[in-house]
Amino acid sequence: MISRVFLDIETAPVAETDPAWLHWLAVQDRDVRAPGNLKDPEKIAAAIAEKRAALAGERDRTTLDPMLGSIVAIGVALDGGPVTVLHGTDERALLLELAAWLPDASVRFVGHNVGGFDGPWIQARAYRHGLRHLAHRFGVPGCKPWDRPLEDTRDLWPCRDVRGLDPVRGVNGASLPSLCRFLGIDVADDDITGADVAAALARGDVEAVVEHCRRDVERVRAVYALLTGW
């Protein structure tokens, strides 16, 4: 029987001094213009400064971009075993730690949006660090989506609807906490969400990030078990 690795990752934004980020800013800055109806030099300068500040604010959103952001925590559990959270600021070392943790035998990776986020992120960052063997654990280049060793609880949920997201009913992929509440799965709330990870890291609260990652792995395993009878 193939084992399952229950998985969740946490990501951080690109560093302000990262050359890739500075290059992105420089490219975007070429198109910064003041509205054409402004004639006053001070108002023009203020408008340009405002647009540049907005560009700089985009750095927080690089937690969603695997070509700029980075992985800072990886929560894993093999079948019914304990949850392990690998974490650190040296991303290559972190990914090598994951590669060493994974069993040699084939596994299936289970996560909430693992097909749209966690899996692709690990693959992209593994390629970035020359860790092709790890990237291929999540699917070889050119393979069909159904051939990837992934099971996504967001896709298993019957209320998924390709017409779009309904934040009230939670169709098209209900959030993991909302699924747990709806299904009566008792995993205690934690102090942060994925959106708070960057701020927690900025204030040095690594433990909050680790605990959030740990509980998300527990949540996804509980949801998977309830939906599939695993």
Tab-separated table of N, CA and C in Angstrom, residues 191-192 196-212:
chain	number	residue	atom	x	y	z
A	191	ASP	N	-2.849	31.222	16.532
A	191	ASP	CA	-2.824	32.678	16.638
A	191	ASP	C	-2.706	33.385	15.302
A	192	ILE	N	-2.286	32.692	14.260
A	192	ILE	CA	-2.079	33.343	12.972
A	192	ILE	C	-2.692	32.517	11.852
A	196	ASP	N	-0.581	35.861	7.846
A	196	ASP	CA	0.142	36.543	8.930
A	196	ASP	C	1.581	36.062	9.083
A	197	VAL	N	1.981	35.103	8.276
A	197	VAL	CA	3.298	34.487	8.456
A	197	VAL	C	4.427	35.505	8.315
A	198	ALA	N	4.359	36.344	7.286
A	198	ALA	CA	5.437	37.317	7.056
A	198	ALA	C	5.590	38.257	8.247
A	199	ALA	N	4.462	38.725	8.781
A	199	ALA	CA	4.516	39.633	9.931
A	199	ALA	C	5.066	38.920	11.157
A	200	ALA	N	4.679	37.656	11.349
A	200	ALA	CA	5.187	36.892	12.491
A	200	ALA	C	6.697	36.709	12.391
A	201	LEU	N	7.176	36.421	11.194
A	201	LEU	CA	8.620	36.268	11.006
A	201	LEU	C	9.346	37.587	11.234
A	202	ALA	N	8.728	38.678	10.785
A	202	ALA	CA	9.357	39.992	10.939
A	202	ALA	C	9.547	40.354	12.408
A	203	ARG	N	8.634	39.903	13.252
A	203	ARG	CA	8.776	40.197	14.682
A	203	ARG	C	9.501	39.081	15.437
A	204	GLY	N	9.993	38.090	14.688
A	204	GLY	CA	10.784	37.036	15.289
A	204	GLY	C	9.997	35.919	15.937
A	205	ASP	N	8.696	35.841	15.652
A	205	ASP	CA	7.845	34.827	16.274
A	205	ASP	C	7.812	33.566	15.414
A	206	VAL	N	8.933	32.886	15.359
A	206	VAL	CA	9.048	31.682	14.532
A	206	VAL	C	8.142	30.581	15.060
A	207	GLU	N	7.998	30.509	16.375
A	207	GLU	CA	7.192	29.443	16.977
A	207	GLU	C	5.737	29.520	16.520
A	208	ALA	N	5.215	30.747	16.347
A	208	ALA	CA	3.836	30.894	15.870
A	208	ALA	C	3.697	30.319	14.464
A	209	VAL	N	4.693	30.533	13.624
A	209	VAL	CA	4.679	30.006	12.259
A	209	VAL	C	4.752	28.479	12.280
A	210	VAL	N	5.631	27.944	13.097
A	210	VAL	CA	5.782	26.494	13.210
A	210	VAL	C	4.488	25.854	13.709
A	211	GLU	N	3.877	26.461	14.711
A	211	GLU	CA	2.646	25.902	15.274
A	211	GLU	C	1.507	25.974	14.263
A	212	HIS	N	1.421	27.070	13.528
A	212	HIS	CA	0.387	27.190	12.497
A	212	HIS	C	0.561	26.110	11.437
